[in-house]
PDB file of C-alpha atoms in Angstrom:
ATOM      1  CA  UNK V   1     116.319  49.656 -62.519  1.00 52.00           C
ATOM      2  CA  UNK V   2     115.853  46.856 -64.513  1.00 53.00           C
ATOM      3  CA  UNK V   3     119.872  46.258 -64.976  1.00 62.00           C
ATOM      4  CA  UNK V   4     120.086  47.042 -61.153  1.00 55.00           C
ATOM      5  CA  UNK V   5     116.911  43.758 -60.041  1.00 58.00           C
ATOM      6  CA  UNK V   6     119.781  41.665 -62.138  1.00 55.00           C
ATOM      7  CA  UNK V   7     123.005  43.197 -60.666  1.00 57.00           C
ATOM      8  CA  UNK V   8     121.077  41.898 -57.527  1.00 53.00           C
ATOM      9  CA  UNK V   9     119.949  39.037 -58.428  1.00 55.00           C
ATOM     10  CA  UNK V  10     123.310  37.861 -59.827  1.00 58.00           C
ATOM     11  CA  UNK V  11     124.822  38.765 -56.290  1.00 51.00           C
ATOM     12  CA  UNK V  12     122.833  36.400 -54.417  1.00 53.00           C
ATOM     13  CA  UNK V  13     123.815  33.986 -56.999  1.00 62.00           C
ATOM     14  CA  UNK V  14     127.620  34.426 -56.622  1.00 55.00           C
ATOM     15  CA  UNK V  15     126.821  34.009 -52.336  1.00 50.00           C
ATOM     16  CA  UNK V  16     124.647  30.778 -52.271  1.00 53.00           C
ATOM     17  CA  UNK V  17     127.440  29.407 -54.332  1.00 56.00           C
ATOM     18  CA  UNK V  18     130.176  30.082 -51.762  1.00 56.00           C
ATOM     19  CA  UNK V  19     127.964  28.817 -48.907  1.00 54.00           C
ATOM     20  CA  UNK V  20     130.135  29.489 -45.627  1.00 57.00           C
ATOM     21  CA  UNK V  21     130.229  33.385 -46.664  1.00 54.00           C
ATOM     22  CA  UNK V  22     126.267  32.983 -47.455  1.00 50.00           C
ATOM     23  CA  UNK V  23     125.310  30.829 -44.207  1.00 57.00           C
ATOM     24  CA  UNK V  24     128.067  33.542 -42.223  1.00 63.00           C
ATOM     25  CA  UNK V  25     125.939  36.389 -43.641  1.00 58.00           C
ATOM     26  CA  UNK V  26     121.554  35.031 -43.011  1.00 57.00           C
ATOM     27  CA  UNK V  27     122.666  34.139 -39.207  1.00 61.00           C
ATOM     28  CA  UNK V  28     124.539  38.382 -39.829  1.00 62.00           C
ATOM     29  CA  UNK V  29     120.829  39.200 -41.028  1.00 59.00           C
ATOM     30  CA  UNK V  30     118.926  37.636 -38.663  1.00 60.00           C
ATOM     31  CA  UNK V  31     120.325  38.153 -35.223  1.00 63.00           C
ATOM     32  CA  UNK V  32     120.303  41.637 -36.145  1.00 63.00           C
ATOM     33  CA  UNK V  33     116.632  41.355 -36.320  1.00 60.00           C
ATOM     34  CA  UNK V  34     115.985  39.558 -33.426  1.00 60.00           C
ATOM     35  CA  UNK V  35     118.040  41.976 -31.639  1.00 61.00           C
ATOM     36  CA  UNK V  36     116.164  44.905 -32.912  1.00 58.00           C
ATOM     37  CA  UNK V  37     112.513  42.863 -32.943  1.00 57.00           C
ATOM     38  CA  UNK V  38     114.189  42.855 -29.225  1.00 59.00           C
ATOM     39  CA  UNK V  39     114.621  46.170 -28.312  1.00 58.00           C
ATOM     40  CA  UNK V  40     111.178  47.431 -30.563  1.00 53.00           C
ATOM     41  CA  UNK V  41     109.410  45.359 -27.694  1.00 56.00           C
ATOM     42  CA  UNK V  42     110.754  45.697 -24.730  1.00 59.00           C
ATOM     43  CA  UNK V  43     110.789  49.383 -25.787  1.00 55.00           C
ATOM     44  CA  UNK V  44     107.387  49.154 -26.441  1.00 53.00           C
ATOM     45  CA  UNK V  45     106.104  47.015 -23.436  1.00 55.00           C
ATOM     46  CA  UNK V  46     108.096  48.851 -21.194  1.00 54.00           C
ATOM     47  CA  UNK V  47     106.171  51.677 -22.043  1.00 61.00           C
ATOM     48  CA  UNK V  48     103.471  50.268 -22.424  1.00 61.00           C
ATOM     49  CA  UNK V  49     103.921  49.272 -18.628  1.00 68.00           C
ATOM     50  CA  UNK V  50     104.699  52.462 -17.058  1.00 72.00           C
ATOM     51  CA  UNK V  51     101.365  54.159 -18.750  1.00 75.00           C
ATOM     52  CA  UNK V  52     100.130  51.397 -16.687  1.00 76.00           C
ATOM     53  CA  UNK V  53     101.279  52.829 -13.997  1.00 78.00           C
ATOM     54  CA  UNK V  54     100.295  56.352 -13.846  1.00 82.00           C
ATOM     55  CA  UNK V  55      97.306  55.274 -14.322  1.00 82.00           C
ATOM     56  CA  UNK V  56      96.892  52.852 -11.378  1.00 83.00           C
ATOM     57  CA  UNK V  57      98.458  56.503  -9.776  1.00 87.00           C
ATOM     58  CA  UNK V  58      94.934  58.080 -10.367  1.00 88.00           C
ATOM     59  CA  UNK V  59      93.315  55.546 -10.109  1.00 87.00           C
ATOM     60  CA  UNK V  60      94.178  55.187  -6.029  1.00 88.00           C
ATOM     61  CA  UNK V  61      94.259  58.762  -5.523  1.00 91.00           C
ATOM     62  CA  UNK V  62      91.045  58.956  -6.459  1.00 91.00           C
ATOM     63  CA  UNK V  63      89.833  56.256  -4.507  1.00 90.00           C
ATOM     64  CA  UNK V  64      91.683  58.533  -1.729  1.00 91.00           C
ATOM     65  CA  UNK V  65      89.600  60.960  -2.764  1.00 93.00           C
ATOM     66  CA  UNK V  66      86.332  59.281  -2.602  1.00 92.00           C
ATOM     67  CA  UNK V  67      87.027  57.173   0.549  1.00 92.00           C
ATOM     68  CA  UNK V  68      87.375  60.993   2.649  1.00 94.00           C
ATOM     69  CA  UNK V  69      84.774  61.856   0.597  1.00 94.00           C
ATOM     70  CA  UNK V  70      82.013  59.219   1.589  1.00 94.00           C
ATOM     71  CA  UNK V  71      84.002  60.034   5.648  1.00 94.00           C
ATOM     72  CA  UNK V  72      82.750  63.329   4.788  1.00 95.00           C
ATOM     73  CA  UNK V  73      78.905  62.412   3.999  1.00 95.00           C
ATOM     74  CA  UNK V  74      79.372  59.503   6.564  1.00 93.00           C
ATOM     75  CA  UNK V  75      80.142  62.303   9.892  1.00 95.00           C
ATOM     76  CA  UNK V  76      78.746  65.033   8.530  1.00 94.00           C
ATOM     77  CA  UNK V  77      74.921  62.509   8.882  1.00 93.00           C
ATOM     78  CA  UNK V  78      75.575  62.076  12.209  1.00 92.00           C
ATOM     79  CA  UNK V  79      75.223  66.192  13.329  1.00 93.00           C
ATOM     80  CA  UNK V  80      72.509  65.653  10.987  1.00 92.00           C
ATOM     81  CA  UNK V  81      70.832  63.270  13.131  1.00 91.00           C
ATOM     82  CA  UNK V  82      71.851  65.305  16.911  1.00 91.00           C
ATOM     83  CA  UNK V  83      70.642  68.381  14.549  1.00 90.00           C
ATOM     84  CA  UNK V  84      67.423  67.173  14.201  1.00 90.00           C
ATOM     85  CA  UNK V  85      67.349  65.676  18.622  1.00 90.00           C
ATOM     86  CA  UNK V  86      64.221  67.602  20.927  1.00 90.00           C
ATOM     87  CA  UNK V  87      66.664  68.366  23.531  1.00 91.00           C
ATOM     88  CA  UNK V  88      69.690  69.939  21.930  1.00 90.00           C
ATOM     89  CA  UNK V  89      67.438  71.678  19.415  1.00 87.00           C
ATOM     90  CA  UNK V  90      65.716  73.197  22.606  1.00 90.00           C
ATOM     91  CA  UNK V  91      69.031  74.432  24.233  1.00 89.00           C
ATOM     92  CA  UNK V  92      70.959  75.593  21.996  1.00 86.00           C
ATOM     93  CA  UNK V  93      71.739  78.455  24.977  1.00 82.00           C
ATOM     94  CA  UNK V  94      72.071  76.065  27.895  1.00 87.00           C
ATOM     95  CA  UNK V  95      75.581  74.992  27.843  1.00 83.00           C
ATOM     96  CA  UNK V  96      74.495  71.567  30.439  1.00 86.00           C
ATOM     97  CA  UNK V  97      71.781  70.597  27.964  1.00 90.00           C
ATOM     98  CA  UNK V  98      73.988  70.965  25.130  1.00 90.00           C
ATOM     99  CA  UNK V  99      76.527  69.175  27.105  1.00 90.00           C
ATOM    100  CA  UNK V 100      74.935  66.144  27.873  1.00 92.00           C
ATOM    101  CA  UNK V 101      73.110  64.902  24.596  1.00 93.00           C
ATOM    102  CA  UNK V 102      76.151  65.877  23.372  1.00 93.00           C
ATOM    103  CA  UNK V 103      77.794  63.044  26.087  1.00 93.00           C
ATOM    104  CA  UNK V 104      74.699  60.759  25.792  1.00 93.00           C
ATOM    105  CA  UNK V 105      76.031  60.439  21.696  1.00 92.00           C
ATOM    106  CA  UNK V 106      79.622  59.340  22.710  1.00 93.00           C
ATOM    107  CA  UNK V 107      78.565  57.227  24.530  1.00 93.00           C
ATOM    108  CA  UNK V 108      76.804  55.628  21.634  1.00 92.00           C
ATOM    109  CA  UNK V 109      78.748  55.929  19.317  1.00 91.00           C
ATOM    110  CA  UNK V 110      81.372  54.115  21.057  1.00 91.00           C
ATOM    111  CA  UNK V 111      78.699  51.198  22.252  1.00 90.00           C
ATOM    112  CA  UNK V 112      78.045  51.702  18.339  1.00 88.00           C
ATOM    113  CA  UNK V 113      81.620  50.161  17.945  1.00 87.00           C
ATOM    114  CA  UNK V 114      82.703  53.821  17.102  1.00 86.00           C
ATOM    115  CA  UNK V 115      85.003  54.544  19.668  1.00 85.00           C
ATOM    116  CA  UNK V 116      86.959  57.104  16.967  1.00 87.00           C
ATOM    117  CA  UNK V 117      83.759  59.268  16.871  1.00 92.00           C
ATOM    118  CA  UNK V 118      83.564  61.593  19.101  1.00 94.00           C
ATOM    119  CA  UNK V 119      81.537  64.709  19.725  1.00 94.00           C
ATOM    120  CA  UNK V 120      82.144  68.430  20.635  1.00 94.00           C
ATOM    121  CA  UNK V 121      79.618  71.325  21.873  1.00 93.00           C
ATOM    122  CA  UNK V 122      81.889  74.570  21.580  1.00 92.00           C
ATOM    123  CA  UNK V 123      78.986  77.445  23.090  1.00 90.00           C
ATOM    124  CA  UNK V 124      79.596  80.604  22.106  1.00 88.00           C
ATOM    125  CA  UNK V 125      77.000  82.035  24.383  1.00 82.00           C
ATOM    126  CA  UNK V 126      78.993  83.231  27.835  1.00 74.00           C
ATOM    127  CA  UNK V 127      82.234  81.346  25.989  1.00 78.00           C
ATOM    128  CA  UNK V 128      84.585  81.143  28.830  1.00 76.00           C
ATOM    129  CA  UNK V 129      87.465  79.565  26.442  1.00 81.00           C
ATOM    130  CA  UNK V 130      89.414  80.707  23.442  1.00 87.00           C
ATOM    131  CA  UNK V 131      88.751  78.377  21.698  1.00 90.00           C
ATOM    132  CA  UNK V 132      91.524  76.946  18.887  1.00 91.00           C
ATOM    133  CA  UNK V 133      91.212  79.068  14.947  1.00 92.00           C
ATOM    134  CA  UNK V 134      89.350  76.416  13.040  1.00 94.00           C
ATOM    135  CA  UNK V 135      86.756  76.744  14.918  1.00 94.00           C
ATOM    136  CA  UNK V 136      86.526  80.927  15.667  1.00 93.00           C
ATOM    137  CA  UNK V 137      86.845  80.658  11.756  1.00 94.00           C
ATOM    138  CA  UNK V 138      83.984  78.648  10.897  1.00 94.00           C
ATOM    139  CA  UNK V 139      81.476  81.556  14.150  1.00 94.00           C
ATOM    140  CA  UNK V 140      83.244  84.022  11.845  1.00 93.00           C
ATOM    141  CA  UNK V 141      82.539  82.678   8.955  1.00 93.00           C
ATOM    142  CA  UNK V 142      79.319  80.834   9.603  1.00 93.00           C
ATOM    143  CA  UNK V 143      80.055  77.790   7.117  1.00 94.00           C
ATOM    144  CA  UNK V 144      80.657  73.815   7.895  1.00 95.00           C
ATOM    145  CA  UNK V 145      84.746  72.584   7.557  1.00 96.00           C
ATOM    146  CA  UNK V 146      86.119  69.126   6.499  1.00 97.00           C
ATOM    147  CA  UNK V 147      89.505  67.608   6.138  1.00 95.00           C
ATOM    148  CA  UNK V 148      92.260  66.560   8.124  1.00 96.00           C
ATOM    149  CA  UNK V 149      93.129  67.909  11.279  1.00 96.00           C
ATOM    150  CA  UNK V 150      96.506  66.641  14.008  1.00 95.00           C
ATOM    151  CA  UNK V 151      95.157  66.894  16.905  1.00 95.00           C
ATOM    152  CA  UNK V 152      96.576  66.000  20.417  1.00 93.00           C
ATOM    153  CA  UNK V 153      95.715  62.757  20.436  1.00 92.00           C
ATOM    154  CA  UNK V 154      96.943  62.321  16.496  1.00 93.00           C
ATOM    155  CA  UNK V 155      95.971  62.741  12.849  1.00 95.00           C
ATOM    156  CA  UNK V 156      91.964  63.473  12.919  1.00 96.00           C
ATOM    157  CA  UNK V 157      89.421  63.831  10.069  1.00 96.00           C
ATOM    158  CA  UNK V 158      86.805  66.522  11.205  1.00 97.00           C
ATOM    159  CA  UNK V 159      83.846  67.814  10.052  1.00 97.00           C
ATOM    160  CA  UNK V 160      82.464  71.364  12.159  1.00 96.00           C
ATOM    161  CA  UNK V 161      79.103  72.530  11.549  1.00 95.00           C
ATOM    162  CA  UNK V 162      78.517  76.390  12.758  1.00 95.00           C
ATOM    163  CA  UNK V 163      74.468  75.638  15.211  1.00 93.00           C
ATOM    164  CA  UNK V 164      72.652  78.706  13.841  1.00 90.00           C
ATOM    165  CA  UNK V 165      70.089  80.547  15.507  1.00 86.00           C
ATOM    166  CA  UNK V 166      68.034  83.241  13.704  1.00 84.00           C
ATOM    167  CA  UNK V 167      71.386  85.867  12.674  1.00 85.00           C
ATOM    168  CA  UNK V 168      73.881  84.135  15.271  1.00 88.00           C
ATOM    169  CA  UNK V 169      75.578  81.182  15.110  1.00 91.00           C
ATOM    170  CA  UNK V 170      75.500  79.928  19.505  1.00 90.00           C
ATOM    171  CA  UNK V 171      77.571  77.514  18.676  1.00 91.00           C
ATOM    172  CA  UNK V 172      79.791  75.236  17.065  1.00 94.00           C
ATOM    173  CA  UNK V 173      79.385  71.327  16.544  1.00 95.00           C
ATOM    174  CA  UNK V 174      82.768  69.402  16.225  1.00 96.00           C
ATOM    175  CA  UNK V 175      82.773  64.889  14.691  1.00 96.00           C
ATOM    176  CA  UNK V 176      86.258  63.450  14.425  1.00 95.00           C
ATOM    177  CA  UNK V 177      87.840  60.278  13.758  1.00 95.00           C
ATOM    178  CA  UNK V 178      90.860  58.838  13.729  1.00 94.00           C
ATOM    179  CA  UNK V 179      92.267  59.194  10.332  1.00 94.00           C
ATOM    180  CA  UNK V 180      92.787  55.587  11.016  1.00 93.00           C
ATOM    181  CA  UNK V 181      89.233  55.286   9.887  1.00 91.00           C
ATOM    182  CA  UNK V 182      90.799  55.656   6.316  1.00 91.00           C
ATOM    183  CA  UNK V 183      93.067  53.427   5.928  1.00 91.00           C
ATOM    184  CA  UNK V 184      90.423  50.324   7.304  1.00 90.00           C
ATOM    185  CA  UNK V 185      87.979  51.815   4.658  1.00 88.00           C
ATOM    186  CA  UNK V 186      90.673  51.773   2.297  1.00 86.00           C
ATOM    187  CA  UNK V 187      92.957  48.347   3.325  1.00 86.00           C
ATOM    188  CA  UNK V 188      88.661  46.620   2.907  1.00 84.00           C
ATOM    189  CA  UNK V 189      89.944  46.332  -0.869  1.00 75.00           C
ATOM    190  CA  UNK V 190      92.959  43.744   0.629  1.00 73.00           C
ATOM    191  CA  UNK V 191      95.643  44.935  -2.525  1.00 78.00           C
ATOM    192  CA  UNK V 192      96.042  48.540  -1.270  1.00 86.00           C
ATOM    193  CA  UNK V 193      98.332  49.959   1.629  1.00 91.00           C
ATOM    194  CA  UNK V 194      97.811  53.514   2.964  1.00 94.00           C
ATOM    195  CA  UNK V 195     100.396  54.976   5.858  1.00 94.00           C
ATOM    196  CA  UNK V 196     100.243  58.336   6.332  1.00 96.00           C
ATOM    197  CA  UNK V 197     104.342  60.638   6.971  1.00 96.00           C
ATOM    198  CA  UNK V 198     103.601  63.239   8.816  1.00 96.00           C
ATOM    199  CA  UNK V 199     105.356  65.993   8.926  1.00 96.00           C
ATOM    200  CA  UNK V 200     107.577  66.989  11.795  1.00 94.00           C
ATOM    201  CA  UNK V 201     106.121  70.772  12.690  1.00 94.00           C
ATOM    202  CA  UNK V 202     103.800  68.575  13.474  1.00 94.00           C
ATOM    203  CA  UNK V 203     104.691  66.674  16.456  1.00 94.00           C
ATOM    204  CA  UNK V 204     103.955  69.926  18.249  1.00 93.00           C
ATOM    205  CA  UNK V 205     100.600  69.553  17.837  1.00 93.00           C
ATOM    206  CA  UNK V 206     100.455  66.514  20.598  1.00 93.00           C
ATOM    207  CA  UNK V 207      99.944  65.343  23.454  1.00 92.00           C
ATOM    208  CA  UNK V 208     103.411  63.623  25.344  1.00 90.00           C
ATOM    209  CA  UNK V 209     101.337  60.683  25.488  1.00 89.00           C
ATOM    210  CA  UNK V 210     100.801  60.699  21.942  1.00 88.00           C
ATOM    211  CA  UNK V 211     104.372  61.300  20.962  1.00 83.00           C
ATOM    212  CA  UNK V 212     105.898  59.591  22.748  1.00 84.00           C
ATOM    213  CA  UNK V 213     107.770  56.758  22.024  1.00 81.00           C
ATOM    214  CA  UNK V 214     105.067  56.459  19.520  1.00 90.00           C
ATOM    215  CA  UNK V 215     106.301  58.034  15.691  1.00 93.00           C
ATOM    216  CA  UNK V 216     109.092  56.666  13.917  1.00 93.00           C
ATOM    217  CA  UNK V 217     111.113  58.281  11.057  1.00 94.00           C
ATOM    218  CA  UNK V 218     111.041  57.651   7.577  1.00 94.00           C
ATOM    219  CA  UNK V 219     112.792  60.383   5.300  1.00 92.00           C
ATOM    220  CA  UNK V 220     113.711  63.582   5.161  1.00 88.00           C
ATOM    221  CA  UNK V 221     110.962  65.063   8.023  1.00 91.00           C
ATOM    222  CA  UNK V 222     108.865  62.478   7.738  1.00 95.00           C
ATOM    223  CA  UNK V 223     107.708  60.467  10.336  1.00 95.00           C
ATOM    224  CA  UNK V 224     105.287  57.594  10.874  1.00 95.00           C
ATOM    225  CA  UNK V 225     103.430  56.280  14.166  1.00 93.00           C
ATOM    226  CA  UNK V 226     104.686  52.525  13.927  1.00 88.00           C
ATOM    227  CA  UNK V 227     102.207  51.184  15.693  1.00 90.00           C
ATOM    228  CA  UNK V 228      99.453  51.222  13.354  1.00 91.00           C
ATOM    229  CA  UNK V 229     100.569  51.243   9.884  1.00 92.00           C
ATOM    230  CA  UNK V 230     101.927  48.606   7.370  1.00 90.00           C
ATOM    231  CA  UNK V 231     105.626  47.814   8.511  1.00 89.00           C
ATOM    232  CA  UNK V 232     106.872  46.744   5.457  1.00 91.00           C
ATOM    233  CA  UNK V 233     105.289  49.415   4.289  1.00 91.00           C
ATOM    234  CA  UNK V 234     106.771  52.137   5.587  1.00 90.00           C
ATOM    235  CA  UNK V 235     110.321  50.111   5.900  1.00 92.00           C
ATOM    236  CA  UNK V 236     110.679  49.917   2.063  1.00 93.00           C
ATOM    237  CA  UNK V 237     110.250  53.670   1.851  1.00 93.00           C
ATOM    238  CA  UNK V 238     113.008  54.143   4.332  1.00 93.00           C
ATOM    239  CA  UNK V 239     114.505  51.703   1.803  1.00 92.00           C
ATOM    240  CA  UNK V 240     114.491  53.595  -0.696  1.00 90.00           C
ATOM    241  CA  UNK V 241     115.779  56.657   0.713  1.00 91.00           C
ATOM    242  CA  UNK V 242     115.626  60.033  -0.229  1.00 92.00           C
ATOM    243  CA  UNK V 243     116.711  59.718  -3.279  1.00 92.00           C
ATOM    244  CA  UNK V 244     113.356  57.009  -3.756  1.00 91.00           C
ATOM    245  CA  UNK V 245     111.544  59.541  -2.551  1.00 93.00           C
ATOM    246  CA  UNK V 246     111.758  62.344  -5.171  1.00 94.00           C
ATOM    247  CA  UNK V 247     111.400  59.675  -7.652  1.00 92.00           C
ATOM    248  CA  UNK V 248     108.025  59.265  -5.951  1.00 92.00           C
ATOM    249  CA  UNK V 249     106.894  62.854  -5.864  1.00 92.00           C
ATOM    250  CA  UNK V 250     108.905  63.337  -9.677  1.00 92.00           C
ATOM    251  CA  UNK V 251     107.420  60.493 -11.235  1.00 91.00           C
ATOM    252  CA  UNK V 252     103.976  60.240  -9.019  1.00 91.00           C
ATOM    253  CA  UNK V 253     105.491  57.033  -8.356  1.00 90.00           C
ATOM    254  CA  UNK V 254     107.587  54.127  -8.341  1.00 90.00           C
ATOM    255  CA  UNK V 255     108.548  50.729  -8.339  1.00 87.00           C
ATOM    256  CA  UNK V 256     110.745  48.255  -6.842  1.00 85.00           C
ATOM    257  CA  UNK V 257     110.838  45.016  -6.987  1.00 84.00           C
ATOM    258  CA  UNK V 258     108.660  44.658  -2.792  1.00 87.00           C
ATOM    259  CA  UNK V 259     105.721  47.440  -3.311  1.00 89.00           C
ATOM    260  CA  UNK V 260     103.943  49.818  -5.562  1.00 89.00           C
ATOM    261  CA  UNK V 261     103.778  53.410  -4.172  1.00 92.00           C
ATOM    262  CA  UNK V 262     102.195  56.588  -5.106  1.00 94.00           C
ATOM    263  CA  UNK V 263     101.084  59.739  -3.249  1.00 94.00           C
ATOM    264  CA  UNK V 264      98.786  62.168  -1.561  1.00 95.00           C
ATOM    265  CA  UNK V 265      99.910  65.460  -0.629  1.00 95.00           C
ATOM    266  CA  UNK V 266      98.052  65.849   2.872  1.00 96.00           C
ATOM    267  CA  UNK V 267      97.137  69.795   3.497  1.00 96.00           C
ATOM    268  CA  UNK V 268      94.864  70.704   6.729  1.00 95.00           C
ATOM    269  CA  UNK V 269      92.101  72.424   8.124  1.00 94.00           C
ATOM    270  CA  UNK V 270      94.005  75.758   6.784  1.00 91.00           C
ATOM    271  CA  UNK V 271      95.765  74.617   4.219  1.00 92.00           C
ATOM    272  CA  UNK V 272      98.980  73.760   4.930  1.00 94.00           C
ATOM    273  CA  UNK V 273     100.517  70.611   3.744  1.00 96.00           C
ATOM    274  CA  UNK V 274     100.968  67.839   7.293  1.00 96.00           C
ATOM    275  CA  UNK V 275     102.379  65.228   5.722  1.00 96.00           C
ATOM    276  CA  UNK V 276     101.765  61.791   2.639  1.00 96.00           C
ATOM    277  CA  UNK V 277      99.241  59.686   2.706  1.00 95.00           C
ATOM    278  CA  UNK V 278     101.382  57.419   0.878  1.00 94.00           C
ATOM    279  CA  UNK V 279      98.552  54.433  -0.741  1.00 93.00           C
ATOM    280  CA  UNK V 280      99.929  51.191  -2.925  1.00 89.00           C
ATOM    281  CA  UNK V 281     100.022  47.214  -3.146  1.00 87.00           C
ATOM    282  CA  UNK V 282     103.057  45.031  -3.100  1.00 85.00           C
ATOM    283  CA  UNK V 283     104.221  43.396  -6.567  1.00 79.00           C
ATOM    284  CA  UNK V 284     103.885  39.316  -5.989  1.00 73.00           C
ATOM    285  CA  UNK V 285     100.839  38.143  -5.439  1.00 61.00           C
ATOM    286  CA  UNK V 286      99.017  37.047  -8.113  1.00 54.00           C
ATOM    287  CA  UNK V 287      95.580  39.199  -6.913  1.00 54.00           C
ATOM    288  CA  UNK V 288      98.568  41.866  -7.705  1.00 55.00           C
ATOM    289  CA  UNK V 289      98.498  43.831 -10.821  1.00 51.00           C
ATOM    290  CA  UNK V 290     101.822  45.079 -10.675  1.00 53.00           C
ATOM    291  CA  UNK V 291     102.519  41.018 -11.069  1.00 53.00           C
ATOM    292  CA  UNK V 292      99.472  40.876 -14.389  1.00 50.00           C
ATOM    293  CA  UNK V 293     101.342  43.628 -15.858  1.00 52.00           C
ATOM    294  CA  UNK V 294     104.662  42.187 -15.470  1.00 55.00           C
ATOM    295  CA  UNK V 295     102.934  38.327 -16.939  1.00 54.00           C
ATOM    296  CA  UNK V 296     101.488  40.631 -19.192  1.00 55.00           C
ATOM    297  CA  UNK V 297     104.197  41.627 -21.090  1.00 54.00           C
ATOM    298  CA  UNK V 298     106.518  39.203 -21.350  1.00 53.00           C
ATOM    299  CA  UNK V 299     104.440  37.239 -22.806  1.00 52.00           C
ATOM    300  CA  UNK V 300     103.293  39.804 -25.639  1.00 53.00           C
ATOM    301  CA  UNK V 301     107.255  40.407 -25.654  1.00 53.00           C
ATOM    302  CA  UNK V 302     107.661  36.330 -26.004  1.00 56.00           C
ATOM    303  CA  UNK V 303     104.943  35.799 -28.840  1.00 53.00           C
ATOM    304  CA  UNK V 304     105.627  38.790 -30.670  1.00 54.00           C
ATOM    305  CA  UNK V 305     109.684  37.374 -30.958  1.00 55.00           C
ATOM    306  CA  UNK V 306     108.129  33.997 -31.643  1.00 58.00           C
ATOM    307  CA  UNK V 307     106.140  35.553 -34.645  1.00 56.00           C
ATOM    308  CA  UNK V 308     109.665  37.597 -35.844  1.00 54.00           C
ATOM    309  CA  UNK V 309     111.997  34.579 -35.598  1.00 56.00           C
ATOM    310  CA  UNK V 310     109.620  32.864 -38.043  1.00 58.00           C
ATOM    311  CA  UNK V 311     109.233  35.021 -40.508  1.00 54.00           C
ATOM    312  CA  UNK V 312     112.786  35.597 -40.198  1.00 50.00           C
ATOM    313  CA  UNK V 313     113.259  32.121 -41.379  1.00 52.00           C
ATOM    314  CA  UNK V 314     110.672  31.838 -43.551  1.00 53.00           C
ATOM    315  CA  UNK V 315     112.946  34.560 -45.881  1.00 50.00           C
ATOM    316  CA  UNK V 316     116.034  33.254 -45.536  1.00 50.00           C
TER     317      UNK V 316
END
């Protein structure tokens, strides 16, 4: 071992006598060390960034779930208020009296600025009209149902509750609110953006007035009601094209020069996929987390690189 160390020392001594060769070797070693360090630092910071993006994707989806939970509580509380109304609960088999109460409630909601919310009562007493499947399901199963449904006026958040007298369902109360309400709630955080892309098959549920000239193709079989959502955001989805949308679905998120985007598959009250909620934010802006992550990783990389260069210079 001693002879090997001695041989190394002799080699270094000889190299130092040849200053040109010695300088070239030091330069190559320094460049190699810096290049290797840059590669390792870039890989490390890139992995950290990807992990942050993945965590933010989960956070966005959880926040959206919380918004739906809050909406369910809000709509349910309105129905609970209706159920304790004396005129309502004392006239459950009197459709005309019930309709008058429902009409009064709807007018009150409008006057309170909640015009996107409306109540409907479906009586099972002397029923003459055929109700849609989800109403019949609530009647037969005697359970409440909450979720999203594409109705004639567009996608709505609906809460449907049976009204039970004794052992029988005498009617069903439905309260609905436009899905735009979720967008408004979600975008109270100024950084956040919400867009609902609806599958083309659901266009058949819309009335002529609700769909004519209002929806435009985005990607694949998905459409957006363009007047109600952020045009730049869904235009960016169009720009990314089908490949970009597949990457979004595969990774769970996507980041480009303009936006961070993640998504949540949207099922209706029947458990059928009807589209996707795209949620995200702009990359630019001091408050944007993508911009913050980018600045932090660049700062860490530059500091670490400076330390590496200093150590290499000190060694030689």
